Amino acid sequence: MKKIKALIIASLFMLIGVSSFAQNKIDAGNLTKEWQLIQSIEGVEMYLQAGECQMGNIKEAFQYGFLKLINTNSSEKTIVFNFEIFYPDGCVGCDINEDEYTAILIPANTTMIGDCENGLLSILLKNPLQTEFIDFTFLQLTTIKVY
């Protein structure tokens, strides 16, 4: 009886883990110019939207995912996160360690929004000057911690 109960509890935790992981993944076709909630943790909300940036005299635009971070807490928070960006020919951000994750300090009751000028809150999805990693398929938030 104890083994069955333990198996049911373990299965429940695995199901919950899979469900929370799924909300951190966005396919290329579902990334739009509308803000999409990626994660909400400890009073910090993370949103993502699609965007383009023109760089100098390069004819084709660079494609980005812009982040919006909202700290609803009455104290500043540091958010540490990592995105893995997948392409048919490989992955960017998949083989990095925790020392290379992005860390951002968000003041209390503040919203921070990424744009073409703010690289810290922007995720490069397509660089028209590259010959590899050009057909973005999906991205996923693999790590997020709030301190």
Coordinates of C-alpha atoms in Angstrom, one line a residue:
M1 CA 0.0 0.0 0.0
K2 CA 2.8 2.4 0.9
K3 CA 4.5 1.7 -2.5
I4 CA 1.3 2.5 -4.4
K5 CA 0.8 5.7 -2.4
A6 CA 4.4 6.8 -3.0
L7 CA 4.0 6.0 -6.7
I8 CA 0.9 8.1 -7.0
I9 CA 2.6 11.0 -5.2
A10 CA 5.7 10.8 -7.4
S11 CA 3.5 10.7 -10.5
L12 CA 1.6 13.8 -9.3
F13 CA 4.8 15.7 -8.8
M14 CA 6.0 14.7 -12.3
L15 CA 2.8 15.8 -13.8
I16 CA 3.0 19.2 -12.0
G17 CA 6.6 19.5 -13.1
V18 CA 5.7 18.8 -16.8
S19 CA 2.8 21.3 -16.6
S20 CA 4.9 24.1 -15.2
F21 CA 7.7 23.4 -17.7
A22 CA 5.3 23.6 -20.7
Q23 CA 4.3 27.2 -19.9
N24 CA 7.9 28.3 -20.2
K25 CA 8.1 27.2 -23.9
I26 CA 7.0 29.3 -26.9
D27 CA 7.0 28.1 -30.5
A28 CA 8.1 30.5 -33.2
G29 CA 4.6 30.7 -34.6
N30 CA 3.1 31.6 -31.2
L31 CA 5.6 34.4 -30.4
T32 CA 3.7 37.6 -31.3
K33 CA 3.8 41.3 -30.7
E34 CA 1.4 40.8 -27.8
W35 CA 2.9 40.4 -24.3
Q36 CA 2.8 36.8 -23.2
L37 CA 3.3 35.8 -19.6
I38 CA 6.2 33.3 -19.4
Q39 CA 6.6 33.0 -15.6
S40 CA 5.4 34.6 -12.4
I41 CA 7.5 33.8 -9.3
E42 CA 7.8 35.5 -5.9
G43 CA 6.2 38.7 -7.0
V44 CA 8.2 39.0 -10.3
E45 CA 6.4 38.5 -13.6
M46 CA 8.2 37.8 -16.9
Y47 CA 6.6 38.5 -20.2
L48 CA 7.9 38.1 -23.8
Q49 CA 6.9 39.6 -27.1
A50 CA 8.3 39.5 -30.7
G51 CA 10.1 42.5 -32.1
E52 CA 12.4 43.6 -34.9
C53 CA 15.3 46.0 -34.9
Q54 CA 17.0 47.7 -37.8
M55 CA 20.8 47.9 -37.5
G56 CA 22.7 50.5 -39.4
N57 CA 22.5 50.0 -43.2
I58 CA 21.6 46.3 -43.0
K59 CA 18.6 45.8 -45.2
E60 CA 16.9 42.9 -43.3
A61 CA 15.8 43.4 -39.7
F62 CA 17.1 41.5 -36.7
Q63 CA 14.4 39.5 -34.9
Y64 CA 14.2 39.6 -31.2
G65 CA 12.2 38.5 -28.2
F66 CA 11.7 41.5 -25.9
L67 CA 11.3 40.8 -22.2
K68 CA 9.1 42.8 -19.8
L69 CA 9.9 42.3 -16.1
I70 CA 7.5 43.5 -13.4
N71 CA 8.5 43.6 -9.7
T72 CA 5.3 43.8 -7.6
N73 CA 7.3 43.6 -4.4
S74 CA 8.0 46.5 -2.0
S75 CA 11.7 45.6 -2.1
E76 CA 14.2 45.3 -5.0
K77 CA 14.7 41.8 -6.4
T78 CA 17.4 40.1 -8.4
I79 CA 16.1 37.8 -11.1
V80 CA 18.5 35.2 -12.6
F81 CA 17.4 33.3 -15.7
N82 CA 18.4 31.4 -18.8
F83 CA 16.6 30.9 -22.1
E84 CA 17.5 28.1 -24.6
I85 CA 16.8 29.1 -28.2
F86 CA 16.3 26.2 -30.6
Y87 CA 16.9 26.1 -34.4
P88 CA 16.9 23.1 -36.8
D89 CA 20.7 23.2 -36.8
G90 CA 21.3 23.6 -33.1
C91 CA 20.7 25.5 -29.9
V92 CA 21.9 28.7 -28.4
G93 CA 22.1 28.9 -24.6
C94 CA 21.9 25.1 -24.1
D95 CA 25.4 24.4 -23.1
I96 CA 26.1 27.3 -20.6
N97 CA 26.5 27.0 -16.9
E98 CA 24.9 29.0 -14.1
D99 CA 27.8 31.6 -14.1
E100 CA 26.7 32.7 -17.6
Y101 CA 23.0 33.1 -16.8
T102 CA 21.5 36.6 -17.1
A103 CA 21.0 38.5 -13.8
I104 CA 19.0 41.7 -13.5
L105 CA 18.3 43.8 -10.4
I106 CA 14.7 45.1 -10.5
P107 CA 13.9 48.0 -8.1
A108 CA 10.7 47.7 -6.0
N109 CA 7.4 48.2 -7.7
T110 CA 9.1 48.7 -11.1
T111 CA 8.5 47.5 -14.7
M112 CA 11.5 47.1 -17.0
I113 CA 10.9 46.6 -20.8
G114 CA 13.4 45.4 -23.4
D115 CA 13.8 47.2 -26.7
C116 CA 16.3 47.6 -29.5
E117 CA 18.6 49.6 -27.3
N118 CA 18.5 47.3 -24.2
G119 CA 20.4 44.1 -24.9
L120 CA 20.0 42.8 -21.4
L121 CA 16.2 42.5 -21.8
S122 CA 16.3 41.3 -25.5
I123 CA 16.8 37.8 -26.9
L124 CA 18.3 37.6 -30.3
L125 CA 16.3 35.1 -32.4
K126 CA 17.5 35.8 -35.9
N127 CA 20.6 37.6 -37.2
P128 CA 20.3 38.2 -41.0
L129 CA 24.1 38.2 -41.2
Q130 CA 24.5 34.7 -39.9
T131 CA 24.4 31.5 -42.1
E132 CA 23.5 29.2 -39.2
F133 CA 20.8 29.5 -36.5
I134 CA 18.5 31.4 -38.8
D135 CA 15.2 29.5 -38.6
F136 CA 14.2 30.0 -35.0
T137 CA 11.8 27.1 -34.0
F138 CA 11.1 27.7 -30.3
L139 CA 12.6 29.0 -27.0
Q140 CA 12.2 27.9 -23.5
L141 CA 12.9 29.4 -20.1
T142 CA 15.0 26.7 -18.4
T143 CA 16.1 28.5 -15.3
I144 CA 14.5 31.3 -13.2
K145 CA 15.4 32.3 -9.7
V146 CA 14.4 35.4 -7.7
Y147 CA 16.5 36.7 -4.7

